[in-house]
mmCIF file of C-alpha atoms and ligand atoms in Angstrom:
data_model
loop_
_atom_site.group_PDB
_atom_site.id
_atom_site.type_symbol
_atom_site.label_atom_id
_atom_site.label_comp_id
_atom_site.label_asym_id
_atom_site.label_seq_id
_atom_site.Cartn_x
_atom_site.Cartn_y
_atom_site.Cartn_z
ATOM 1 C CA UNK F 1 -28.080 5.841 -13.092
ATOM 2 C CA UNK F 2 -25.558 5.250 -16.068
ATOM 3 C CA UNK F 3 -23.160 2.914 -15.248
ATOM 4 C CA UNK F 4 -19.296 5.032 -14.275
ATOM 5 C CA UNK F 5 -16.272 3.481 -16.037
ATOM 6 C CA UNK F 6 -13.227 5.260 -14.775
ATOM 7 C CA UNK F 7 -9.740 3.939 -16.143
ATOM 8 C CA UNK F 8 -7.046 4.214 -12.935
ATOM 9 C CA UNK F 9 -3.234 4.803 -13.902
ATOM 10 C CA UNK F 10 -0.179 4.152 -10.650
ATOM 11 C CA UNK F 11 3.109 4.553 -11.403
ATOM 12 C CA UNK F 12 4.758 5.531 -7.490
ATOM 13 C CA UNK F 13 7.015 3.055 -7.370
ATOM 14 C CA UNK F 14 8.435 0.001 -9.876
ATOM 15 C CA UNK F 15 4.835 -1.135 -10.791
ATOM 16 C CA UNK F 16 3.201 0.568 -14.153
ATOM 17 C CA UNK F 17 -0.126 -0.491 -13.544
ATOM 18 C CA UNK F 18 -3.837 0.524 -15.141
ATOM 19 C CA UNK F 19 -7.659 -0.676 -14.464
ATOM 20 C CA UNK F 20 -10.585 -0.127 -15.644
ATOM 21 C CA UNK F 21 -13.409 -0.080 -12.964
ATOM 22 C CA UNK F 22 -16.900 0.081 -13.131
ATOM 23 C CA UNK F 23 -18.979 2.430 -10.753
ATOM 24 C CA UNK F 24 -16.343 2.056 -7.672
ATOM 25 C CA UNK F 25 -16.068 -1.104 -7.321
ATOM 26 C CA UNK F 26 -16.680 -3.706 -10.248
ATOM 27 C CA UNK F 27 -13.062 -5.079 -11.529
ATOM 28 C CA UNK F 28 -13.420 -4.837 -15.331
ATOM 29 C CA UNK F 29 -9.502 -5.272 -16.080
ATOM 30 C CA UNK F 30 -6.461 -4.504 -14.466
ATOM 31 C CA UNK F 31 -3.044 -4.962 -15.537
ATOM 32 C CA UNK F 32 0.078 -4.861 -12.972
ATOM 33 C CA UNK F 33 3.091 -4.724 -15.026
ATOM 34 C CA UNK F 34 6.032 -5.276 -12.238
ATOM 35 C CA UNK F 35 9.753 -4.001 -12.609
ATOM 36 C CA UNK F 36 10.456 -6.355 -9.498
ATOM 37 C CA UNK F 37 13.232 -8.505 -11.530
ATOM 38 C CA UNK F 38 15.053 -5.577 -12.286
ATOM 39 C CA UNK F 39 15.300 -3.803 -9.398
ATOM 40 C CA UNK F 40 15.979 -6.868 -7.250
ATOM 41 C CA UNK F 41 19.324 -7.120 -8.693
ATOM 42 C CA UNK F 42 19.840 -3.623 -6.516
ATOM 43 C CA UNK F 43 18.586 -4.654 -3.548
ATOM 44 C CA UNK F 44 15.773 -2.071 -4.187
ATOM 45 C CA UNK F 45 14.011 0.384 -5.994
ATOM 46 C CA UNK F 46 16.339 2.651 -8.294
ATOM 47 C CA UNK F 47 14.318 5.478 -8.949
ATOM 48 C CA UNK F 48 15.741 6.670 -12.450
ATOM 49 C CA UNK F 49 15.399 3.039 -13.922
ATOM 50 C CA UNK F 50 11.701 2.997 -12.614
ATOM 51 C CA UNK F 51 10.753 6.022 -14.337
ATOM 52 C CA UNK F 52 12.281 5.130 -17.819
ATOM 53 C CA UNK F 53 10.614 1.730 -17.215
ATOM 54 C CA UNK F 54 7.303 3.328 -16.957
ATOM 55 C CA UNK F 55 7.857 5.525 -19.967
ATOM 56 C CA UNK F 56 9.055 2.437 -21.851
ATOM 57 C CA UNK F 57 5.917 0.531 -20.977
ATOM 58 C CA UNK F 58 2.844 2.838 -20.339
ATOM 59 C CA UNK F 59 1.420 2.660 -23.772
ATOM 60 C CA UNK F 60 1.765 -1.051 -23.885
ATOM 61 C CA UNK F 61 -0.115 -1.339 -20.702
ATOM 62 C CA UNK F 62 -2.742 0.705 -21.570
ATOM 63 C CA UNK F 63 -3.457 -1.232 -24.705
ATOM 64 C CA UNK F 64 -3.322 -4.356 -23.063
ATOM 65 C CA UNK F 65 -6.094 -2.759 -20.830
ATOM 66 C CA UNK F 66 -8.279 -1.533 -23.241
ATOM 67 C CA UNK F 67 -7.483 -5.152 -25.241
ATOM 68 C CA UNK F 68 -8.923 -6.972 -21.827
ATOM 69 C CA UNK F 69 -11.616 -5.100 -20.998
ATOM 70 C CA UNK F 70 -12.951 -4.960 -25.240
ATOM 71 C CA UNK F 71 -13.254 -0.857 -24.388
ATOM 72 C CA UNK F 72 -11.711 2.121 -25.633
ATOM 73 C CA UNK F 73 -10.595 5.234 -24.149
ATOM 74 C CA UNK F 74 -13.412 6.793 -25.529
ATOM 75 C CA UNK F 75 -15.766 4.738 -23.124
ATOM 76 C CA UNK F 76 -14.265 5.817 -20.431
ATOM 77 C CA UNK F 77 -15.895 8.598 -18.005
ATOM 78 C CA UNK F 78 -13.054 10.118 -16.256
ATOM 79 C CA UNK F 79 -9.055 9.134 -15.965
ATOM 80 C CA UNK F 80 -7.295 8.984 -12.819
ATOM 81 C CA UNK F 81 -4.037 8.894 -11.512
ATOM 82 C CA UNK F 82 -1.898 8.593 -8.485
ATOM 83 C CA UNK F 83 -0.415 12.102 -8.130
ATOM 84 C CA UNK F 84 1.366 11.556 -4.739
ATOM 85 C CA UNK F 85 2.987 10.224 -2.605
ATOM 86 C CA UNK F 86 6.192 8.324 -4.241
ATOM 87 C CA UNK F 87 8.932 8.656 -6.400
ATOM 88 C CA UNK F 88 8.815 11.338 -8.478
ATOM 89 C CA UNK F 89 10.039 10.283 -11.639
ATOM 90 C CA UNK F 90 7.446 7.618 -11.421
ATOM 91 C CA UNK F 91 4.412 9.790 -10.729
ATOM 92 C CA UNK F 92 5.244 12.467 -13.436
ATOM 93 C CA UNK F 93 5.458 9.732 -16.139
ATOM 94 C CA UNK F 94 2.119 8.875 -14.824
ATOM 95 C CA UNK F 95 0.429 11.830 -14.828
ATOM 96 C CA UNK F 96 1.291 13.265 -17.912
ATOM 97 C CA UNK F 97 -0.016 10.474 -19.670
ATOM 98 C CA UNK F 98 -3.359 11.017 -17.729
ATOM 99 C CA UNK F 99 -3.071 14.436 -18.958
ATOM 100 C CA UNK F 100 -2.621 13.891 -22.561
ATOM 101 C CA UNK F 101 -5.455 10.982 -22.013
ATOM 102 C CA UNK F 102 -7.730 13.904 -20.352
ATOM 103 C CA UNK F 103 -7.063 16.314 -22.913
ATOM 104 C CA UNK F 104 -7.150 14.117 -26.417
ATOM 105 C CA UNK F 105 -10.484 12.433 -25.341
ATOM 106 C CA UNK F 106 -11.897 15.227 -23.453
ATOM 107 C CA UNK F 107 -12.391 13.298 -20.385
ATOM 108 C CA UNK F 108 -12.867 14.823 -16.849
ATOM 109 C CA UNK F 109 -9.241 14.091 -14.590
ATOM 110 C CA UNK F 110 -9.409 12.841 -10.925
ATOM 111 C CA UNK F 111 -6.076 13.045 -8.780
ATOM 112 C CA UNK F 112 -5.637 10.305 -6.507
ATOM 113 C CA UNK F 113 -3.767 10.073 -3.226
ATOM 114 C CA UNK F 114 -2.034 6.518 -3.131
ATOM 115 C CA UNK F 115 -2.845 5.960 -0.033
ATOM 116 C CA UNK F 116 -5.941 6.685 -0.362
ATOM 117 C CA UNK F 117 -6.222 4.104 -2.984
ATOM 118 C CA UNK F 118 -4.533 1.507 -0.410
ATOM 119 C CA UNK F 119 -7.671 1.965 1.895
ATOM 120 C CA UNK F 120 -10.394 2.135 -0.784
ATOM 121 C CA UNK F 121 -8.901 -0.699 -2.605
ATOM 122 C CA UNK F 122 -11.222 -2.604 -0.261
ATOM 123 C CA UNK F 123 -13.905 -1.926 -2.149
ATOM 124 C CA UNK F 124 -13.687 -4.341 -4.512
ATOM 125 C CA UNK F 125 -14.508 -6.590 -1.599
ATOM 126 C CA UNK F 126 -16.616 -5.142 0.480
ATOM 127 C CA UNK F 127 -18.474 -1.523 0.293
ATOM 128 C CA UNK F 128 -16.199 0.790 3.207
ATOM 129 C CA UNK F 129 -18.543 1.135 5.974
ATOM 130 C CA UNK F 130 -18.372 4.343 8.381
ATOM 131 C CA UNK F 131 -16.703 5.113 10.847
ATOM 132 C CA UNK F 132 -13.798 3.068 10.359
ATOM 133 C CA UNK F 133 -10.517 2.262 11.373
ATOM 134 C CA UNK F 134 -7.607 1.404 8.321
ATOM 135 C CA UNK F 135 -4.265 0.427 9.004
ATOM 136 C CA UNK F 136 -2.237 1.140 6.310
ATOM 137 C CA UNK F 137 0.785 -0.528 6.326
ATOM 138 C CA UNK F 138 3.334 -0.311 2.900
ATOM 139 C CA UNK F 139 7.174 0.263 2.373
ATOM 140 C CA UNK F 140 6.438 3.694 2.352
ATOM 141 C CA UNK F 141 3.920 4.436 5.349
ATOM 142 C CA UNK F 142 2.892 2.967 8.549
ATOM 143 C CA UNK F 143 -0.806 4.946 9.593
ATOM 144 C CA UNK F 144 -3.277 4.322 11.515
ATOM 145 C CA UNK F 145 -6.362 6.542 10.159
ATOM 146 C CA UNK F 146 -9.837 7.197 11.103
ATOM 147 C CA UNK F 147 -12.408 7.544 8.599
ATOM 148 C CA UNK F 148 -15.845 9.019 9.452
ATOM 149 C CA UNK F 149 -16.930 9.287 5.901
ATOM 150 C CA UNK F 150 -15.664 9.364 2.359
ATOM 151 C CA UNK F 151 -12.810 11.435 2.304
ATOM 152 C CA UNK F 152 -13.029 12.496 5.762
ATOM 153 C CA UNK F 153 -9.018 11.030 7.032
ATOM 154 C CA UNK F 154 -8.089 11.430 10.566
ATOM 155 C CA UNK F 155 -4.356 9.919 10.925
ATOM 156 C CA UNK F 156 -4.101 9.435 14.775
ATOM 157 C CA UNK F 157 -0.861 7.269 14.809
ATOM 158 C CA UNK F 158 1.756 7.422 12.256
ATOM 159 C CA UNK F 159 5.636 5.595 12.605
ATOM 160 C CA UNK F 160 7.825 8.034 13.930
ATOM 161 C CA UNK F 161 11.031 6.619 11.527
ATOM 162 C CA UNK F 162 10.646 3.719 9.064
ATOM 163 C CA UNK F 163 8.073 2.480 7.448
ATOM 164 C CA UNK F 164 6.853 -1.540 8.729
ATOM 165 C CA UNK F 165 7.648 -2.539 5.061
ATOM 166 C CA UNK F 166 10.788 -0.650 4.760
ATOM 167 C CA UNK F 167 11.730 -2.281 7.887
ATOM 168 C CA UNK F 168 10.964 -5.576 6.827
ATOM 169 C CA UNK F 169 13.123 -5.092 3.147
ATOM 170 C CA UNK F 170 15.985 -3.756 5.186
ATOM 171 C CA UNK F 171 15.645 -6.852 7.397
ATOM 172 C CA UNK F 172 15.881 -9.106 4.396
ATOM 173 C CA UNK F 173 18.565 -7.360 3.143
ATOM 174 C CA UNK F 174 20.563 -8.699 5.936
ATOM 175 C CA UNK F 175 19.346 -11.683 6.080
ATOM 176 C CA UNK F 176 20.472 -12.086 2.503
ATOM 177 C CA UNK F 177 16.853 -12.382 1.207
ATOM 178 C CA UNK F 178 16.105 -10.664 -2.416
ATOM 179 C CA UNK F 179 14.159 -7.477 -2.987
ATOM 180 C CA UNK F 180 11.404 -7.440 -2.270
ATOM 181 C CA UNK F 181 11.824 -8.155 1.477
ATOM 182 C CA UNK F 182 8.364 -8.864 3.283
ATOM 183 C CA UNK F 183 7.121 -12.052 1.489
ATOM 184 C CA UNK F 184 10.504 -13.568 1.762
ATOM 185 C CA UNK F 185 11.266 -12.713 5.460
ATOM 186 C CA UNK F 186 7.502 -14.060 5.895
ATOM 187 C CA UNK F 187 8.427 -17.389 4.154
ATOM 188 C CA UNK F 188 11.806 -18.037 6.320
ATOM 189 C CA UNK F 189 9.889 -16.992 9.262
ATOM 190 C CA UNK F 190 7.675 -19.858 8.457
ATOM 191 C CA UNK F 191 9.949 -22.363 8.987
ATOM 192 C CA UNK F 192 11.185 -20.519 12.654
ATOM 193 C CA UNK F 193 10.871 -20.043 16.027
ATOM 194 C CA UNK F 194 10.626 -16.655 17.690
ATOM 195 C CA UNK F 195 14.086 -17.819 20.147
ATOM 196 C CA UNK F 196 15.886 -14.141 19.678
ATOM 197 C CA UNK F 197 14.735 -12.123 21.856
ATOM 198 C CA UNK F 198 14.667 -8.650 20.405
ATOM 199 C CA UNK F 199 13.345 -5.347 21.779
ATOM 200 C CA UNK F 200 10.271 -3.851 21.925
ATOM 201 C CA UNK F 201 9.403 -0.708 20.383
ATOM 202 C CA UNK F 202 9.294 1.917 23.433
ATOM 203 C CA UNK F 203 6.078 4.116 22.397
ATOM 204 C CA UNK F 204 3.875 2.326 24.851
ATOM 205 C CA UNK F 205 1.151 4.745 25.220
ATOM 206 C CA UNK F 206 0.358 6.588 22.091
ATOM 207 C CA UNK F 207 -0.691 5.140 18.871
ATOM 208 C CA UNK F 208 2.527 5.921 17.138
ATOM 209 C CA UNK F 209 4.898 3.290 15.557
ATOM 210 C CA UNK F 210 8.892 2.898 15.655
ATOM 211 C CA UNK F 211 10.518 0.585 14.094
ATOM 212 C CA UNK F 212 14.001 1.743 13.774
ATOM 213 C CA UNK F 213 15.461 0.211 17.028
ATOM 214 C CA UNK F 214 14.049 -2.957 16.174
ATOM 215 C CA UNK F 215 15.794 -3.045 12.374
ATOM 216 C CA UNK F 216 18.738 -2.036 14.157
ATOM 217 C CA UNK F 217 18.815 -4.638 16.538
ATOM 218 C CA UNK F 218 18.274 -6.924 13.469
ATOM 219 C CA UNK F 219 21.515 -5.410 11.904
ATOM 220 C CA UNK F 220 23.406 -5.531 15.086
ATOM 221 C CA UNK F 221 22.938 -8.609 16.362
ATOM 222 C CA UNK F 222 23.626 -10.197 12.782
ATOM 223 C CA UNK F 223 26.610 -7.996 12.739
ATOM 224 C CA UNK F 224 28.254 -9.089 16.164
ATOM 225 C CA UNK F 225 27.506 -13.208 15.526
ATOM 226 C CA UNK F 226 28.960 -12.558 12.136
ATOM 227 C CA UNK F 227 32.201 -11.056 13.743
ATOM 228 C CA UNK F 228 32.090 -13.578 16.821
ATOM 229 C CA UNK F 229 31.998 -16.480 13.701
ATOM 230 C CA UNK F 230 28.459 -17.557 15.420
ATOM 231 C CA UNK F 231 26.513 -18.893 13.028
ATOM 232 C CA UNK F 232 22.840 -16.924 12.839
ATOM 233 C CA UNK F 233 20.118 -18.829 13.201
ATOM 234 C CA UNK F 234 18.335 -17.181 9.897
ATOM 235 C CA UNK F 235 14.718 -18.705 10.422
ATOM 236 C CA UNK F 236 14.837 -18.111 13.731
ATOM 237 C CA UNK F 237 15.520 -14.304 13.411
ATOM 238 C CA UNK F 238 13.334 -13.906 10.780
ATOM 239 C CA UNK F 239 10.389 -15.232 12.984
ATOM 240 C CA UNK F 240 11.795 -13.525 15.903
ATOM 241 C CA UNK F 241 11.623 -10.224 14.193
ATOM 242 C CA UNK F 242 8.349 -10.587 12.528
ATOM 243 C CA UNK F 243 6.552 -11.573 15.680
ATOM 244 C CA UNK F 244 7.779 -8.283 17.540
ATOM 245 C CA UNK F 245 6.992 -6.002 14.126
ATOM 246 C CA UNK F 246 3.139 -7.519 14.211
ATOM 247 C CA UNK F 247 2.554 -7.657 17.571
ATOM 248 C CA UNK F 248 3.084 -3.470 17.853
ATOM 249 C CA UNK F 249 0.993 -2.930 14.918
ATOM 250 C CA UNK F 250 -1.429 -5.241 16.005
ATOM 251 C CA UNK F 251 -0.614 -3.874 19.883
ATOM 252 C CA UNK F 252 -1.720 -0.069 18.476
ATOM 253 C CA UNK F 253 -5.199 -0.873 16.517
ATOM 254 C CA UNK F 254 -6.104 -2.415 19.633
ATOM 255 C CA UNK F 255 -5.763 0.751 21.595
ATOM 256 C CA UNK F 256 -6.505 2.757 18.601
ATOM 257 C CA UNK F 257 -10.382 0.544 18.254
ATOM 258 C CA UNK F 258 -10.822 0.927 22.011
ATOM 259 C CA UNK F 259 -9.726 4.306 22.384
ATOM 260 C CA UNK F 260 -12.282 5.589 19.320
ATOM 261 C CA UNK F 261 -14.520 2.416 20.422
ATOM 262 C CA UNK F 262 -14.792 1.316 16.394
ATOM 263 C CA UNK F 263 -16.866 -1.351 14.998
ATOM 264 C CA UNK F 264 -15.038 -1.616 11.681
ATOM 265 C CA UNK F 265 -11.373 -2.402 10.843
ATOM 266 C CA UNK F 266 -9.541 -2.580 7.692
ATOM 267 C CA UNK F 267 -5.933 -2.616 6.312
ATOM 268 C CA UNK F 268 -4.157 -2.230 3.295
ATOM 269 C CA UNK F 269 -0.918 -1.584 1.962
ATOM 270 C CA UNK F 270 1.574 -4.356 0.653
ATOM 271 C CA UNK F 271 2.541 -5.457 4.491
ATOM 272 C CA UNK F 272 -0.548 -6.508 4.712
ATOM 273 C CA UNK F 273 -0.430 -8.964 2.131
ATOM 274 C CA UNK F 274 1.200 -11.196 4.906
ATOM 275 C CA UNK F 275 -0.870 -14.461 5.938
ATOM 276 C CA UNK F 276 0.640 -14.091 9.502
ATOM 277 C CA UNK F 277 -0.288 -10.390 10.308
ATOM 278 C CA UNK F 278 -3.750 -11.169 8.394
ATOM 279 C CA UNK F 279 -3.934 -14.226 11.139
ATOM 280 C CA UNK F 280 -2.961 -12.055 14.094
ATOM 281 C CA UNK F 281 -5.204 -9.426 13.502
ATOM 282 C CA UNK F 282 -8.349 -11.315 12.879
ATOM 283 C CA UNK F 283 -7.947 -12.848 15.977
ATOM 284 C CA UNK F 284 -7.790 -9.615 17.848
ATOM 285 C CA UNK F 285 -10.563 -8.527 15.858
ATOM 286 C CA UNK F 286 -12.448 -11.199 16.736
ATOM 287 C CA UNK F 287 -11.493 -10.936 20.743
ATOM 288 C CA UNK F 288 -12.973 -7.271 20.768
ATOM 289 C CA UNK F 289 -15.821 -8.070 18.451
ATOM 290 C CA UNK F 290 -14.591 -6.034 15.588
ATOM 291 C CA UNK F 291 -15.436 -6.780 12.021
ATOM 292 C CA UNK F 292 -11.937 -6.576 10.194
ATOM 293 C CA UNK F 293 -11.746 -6.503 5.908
ATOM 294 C CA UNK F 294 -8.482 -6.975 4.079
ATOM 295 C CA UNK F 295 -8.483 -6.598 0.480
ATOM 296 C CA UNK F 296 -7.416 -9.891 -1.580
ATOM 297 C CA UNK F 297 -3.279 -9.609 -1.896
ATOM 298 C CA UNK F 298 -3.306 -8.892 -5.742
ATOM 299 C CA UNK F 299 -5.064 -5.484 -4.381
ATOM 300 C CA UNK F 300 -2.925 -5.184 -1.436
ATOM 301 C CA UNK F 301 0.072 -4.398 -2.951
ATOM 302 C CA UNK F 302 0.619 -1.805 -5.489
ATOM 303 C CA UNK F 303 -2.099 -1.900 -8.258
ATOM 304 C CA UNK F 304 -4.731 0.832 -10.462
ATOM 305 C CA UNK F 305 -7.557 -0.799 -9.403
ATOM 306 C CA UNK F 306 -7.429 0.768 -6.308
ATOM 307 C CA UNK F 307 -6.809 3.660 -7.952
ATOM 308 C CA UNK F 308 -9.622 4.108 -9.687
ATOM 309 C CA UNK F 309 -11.719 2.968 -6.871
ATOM 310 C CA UNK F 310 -10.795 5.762 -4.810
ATOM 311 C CA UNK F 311 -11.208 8.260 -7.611
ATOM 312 C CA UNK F 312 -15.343 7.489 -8.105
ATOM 313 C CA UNK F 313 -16.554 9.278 -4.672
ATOM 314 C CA UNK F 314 -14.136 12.525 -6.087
ATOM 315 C CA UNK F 315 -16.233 11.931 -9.774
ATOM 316 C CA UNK F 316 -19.860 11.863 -8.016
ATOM 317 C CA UNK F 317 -18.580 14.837 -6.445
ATOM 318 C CA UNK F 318 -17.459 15.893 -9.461
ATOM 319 C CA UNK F 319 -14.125 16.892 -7.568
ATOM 320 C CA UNK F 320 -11.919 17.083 -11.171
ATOM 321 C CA UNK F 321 -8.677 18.843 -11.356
ATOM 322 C CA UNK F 322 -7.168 20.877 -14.219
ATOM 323 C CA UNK F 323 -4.261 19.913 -16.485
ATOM 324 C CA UNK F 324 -1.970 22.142 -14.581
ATOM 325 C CA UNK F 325 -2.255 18.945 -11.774
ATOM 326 C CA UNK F 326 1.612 18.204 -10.163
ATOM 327 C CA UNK F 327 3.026 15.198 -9.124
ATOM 328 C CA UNK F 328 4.483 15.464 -6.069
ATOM 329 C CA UNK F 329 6.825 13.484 -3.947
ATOM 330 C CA UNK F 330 5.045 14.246 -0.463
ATOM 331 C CA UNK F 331 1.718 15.379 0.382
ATOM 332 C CA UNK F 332 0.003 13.991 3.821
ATOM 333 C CA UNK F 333 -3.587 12.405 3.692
ATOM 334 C CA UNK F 334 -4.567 14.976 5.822
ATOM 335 C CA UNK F 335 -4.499 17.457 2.842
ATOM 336 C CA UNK F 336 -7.402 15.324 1.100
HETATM 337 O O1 LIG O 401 1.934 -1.005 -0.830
HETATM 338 P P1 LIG O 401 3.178 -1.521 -1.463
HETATM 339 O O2 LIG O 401 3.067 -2.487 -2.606
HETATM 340 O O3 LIG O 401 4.073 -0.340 -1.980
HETATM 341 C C1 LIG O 401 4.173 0.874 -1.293
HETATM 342 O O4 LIG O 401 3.259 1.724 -1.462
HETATM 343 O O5 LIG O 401 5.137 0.982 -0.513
HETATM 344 O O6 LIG O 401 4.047 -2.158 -0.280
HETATM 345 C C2 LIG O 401 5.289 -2.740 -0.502
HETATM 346 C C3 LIG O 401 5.848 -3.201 0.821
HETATM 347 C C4 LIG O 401 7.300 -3.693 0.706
HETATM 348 O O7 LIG O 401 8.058 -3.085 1.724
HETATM 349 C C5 LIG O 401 7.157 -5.193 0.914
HETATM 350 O O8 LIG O 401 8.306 -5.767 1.485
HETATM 351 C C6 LIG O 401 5.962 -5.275 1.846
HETATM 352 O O9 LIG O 401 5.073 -4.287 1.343
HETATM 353 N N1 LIG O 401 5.328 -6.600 1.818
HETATM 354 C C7 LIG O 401 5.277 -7.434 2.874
HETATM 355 C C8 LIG O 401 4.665 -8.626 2.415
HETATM 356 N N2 LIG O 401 4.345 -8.459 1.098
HETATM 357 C C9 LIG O 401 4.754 -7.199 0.743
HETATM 358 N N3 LIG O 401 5.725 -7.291 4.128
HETATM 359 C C10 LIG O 401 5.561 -8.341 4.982
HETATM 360 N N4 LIG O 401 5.004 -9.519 4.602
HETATM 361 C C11 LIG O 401 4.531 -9.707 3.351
HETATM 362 N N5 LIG O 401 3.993 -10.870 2.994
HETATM 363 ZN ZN1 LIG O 402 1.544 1.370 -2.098
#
């Protein structure tokens, strides 16, 4: 068969990003184009700067793309783009460029779920093997979902409030850590000791997150010691509040594998970029005999690659959509 080179476009959030990859899961080029510096000075994503960063810079970023990977558009066979979830301004800027793209070169268009690109980003690693298990875990969206084949998404535990990263950059927040907060709560924490002694999410027996209590208690307790003219023990609450957040997620795959008796684990999403949940999980993994694959961090967090990766089993199914393709804010995995 013809070697497939499909050119990805994500724009969700405050990363313009594009790749070029070859049947699924061969990195040609990729190019990650971050608005991080400028939205750190908010303390977090402001959603009409990201969109009139992506306009500003989509056209440069695709011809640093095409400059990398010694291609043209024309070489391309399909275009796809991250339609939903995330901010909206983002994801329109996005996929009206596919759009023109699709129409000027006459090239089929593939709409991709962002999410799903989390989980197929591990591709690039290592083919997805079925039935799995992927915990997705970004500052969006805290899921676990079963996969029994391409496409095929079972979410059987989802947070019931905030996200494990959104959690994590409110925590830093506090802690008076910049945007963005999980790798710099995960370096404090390094230097810790778990000696606060916070609470435990209460959703014991179903697979379902919650991690609002525990950023509250975060808030609070920093709050009070602040007021009392305590001095808080920074590291130490960091670690503290890192070790509870992993456990639970680490807590629920281990009832999730056992209750669906899985052989295969994976997760994705920018949380789990962290060394110390990567760590934690393995060894759990390992207890129950599970094989678990986490993509390298550059594809964790927010990237095209994975975009286009999760586009090729829509273009052997020839699963294209028409220009009249929305972005939209919301849309579950479930409707995949
Ligand atoms: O997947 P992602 O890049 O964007 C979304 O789709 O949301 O995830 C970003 C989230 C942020 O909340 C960030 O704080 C978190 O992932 N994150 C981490 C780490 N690196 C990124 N959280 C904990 N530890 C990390 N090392
Ligand atoms: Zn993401």
């Amino acid at each position: 068969m013809k070697d497939i080179y499909i050119l990805g476009i994500e724009s969700s959030c405050d990363e313009t990003s594009m790749s070029i990859i070859k049947n699924g899961c061969i990195e040609i080029a990729t190019t990650v184009l971050t608005q991080m510096d400028t939205h750190a000075k908010f303390g977090g994503v402001v959603p009409e700067i990201a969109s009139r960063m992506h306009t500003e810079n989509i056209t440069m970023v695709l011809e640093d793309i095409l400059n990398k990977a010694n291609m043209k558009v024309e070489d391309m066979d399909a275009i796809a783009v991250t339609y939903a979830p995330g901010l909206l301004g983002g994801l329109l800027v996005g996929v009206e460029f596919a759009k023109v793209l699709s129409y000027v070169y006459n090239k089929p268009l593939i709409a991709t779920h962002h999410i799903a690109g989390h989980i197929y980003a591990n591709n690039l690693v290592e083919k997805l093997e079925f039935p799995l298990l992927a915990l997705v875990v970004s500052g969006g969206h805290t899921e676990l979902v079963l996969m029994e084949d391409d496409y095929k998404f079972k979410v059987i535990g989802k947070t019931l409030d905030d996200a494990a990263g959104e959690c994590f950059d409110k925590v830093a927040r506090v802690l008076g850590l910049p945007y963005p907060g999980g790798p710099n709560v995960e370096k404090l924490a390094l230097e810790g000791e778990p000696t606060y002694d916070l609470p435990v999410p209460m959703t014991n027996n179903s697979l379902d997150f919650s991690f609002s209590g525990l950023k509250s208690a975060v808030v609070n307790l920093n709050h009070n010691e602040t007021q009392r003219g305590n001095e808080v023990r920074k590291k130490d609450l960091a670690r503290s509040f890192q070790d509870v957040a992993f456990e639970e997620l680490v807590k629920k795959t281990k009832m999730a594998i056992e209750t669906y008796n899985v052989k295969r684990v994976i997760m994705a999403g920018g949380v789990s970029a962290s060394k110390a949940l990567r760590t934690k999980m393995q060894d759990m993994c390992d207890e129950l005999n599970v094989k678990l694959s986490v993509p390298p961090i550059k594809y964790c967090t927010d990237n095209a690659a994975m975009i286009a990766c999760a586009a090729y089993p829509k273009f052997i199914k020839k699963e294209f959509v028409d220009l009249d393709l929305k972005a939209e804010s919301q849309v579950d995995l479930f409707g995949e």
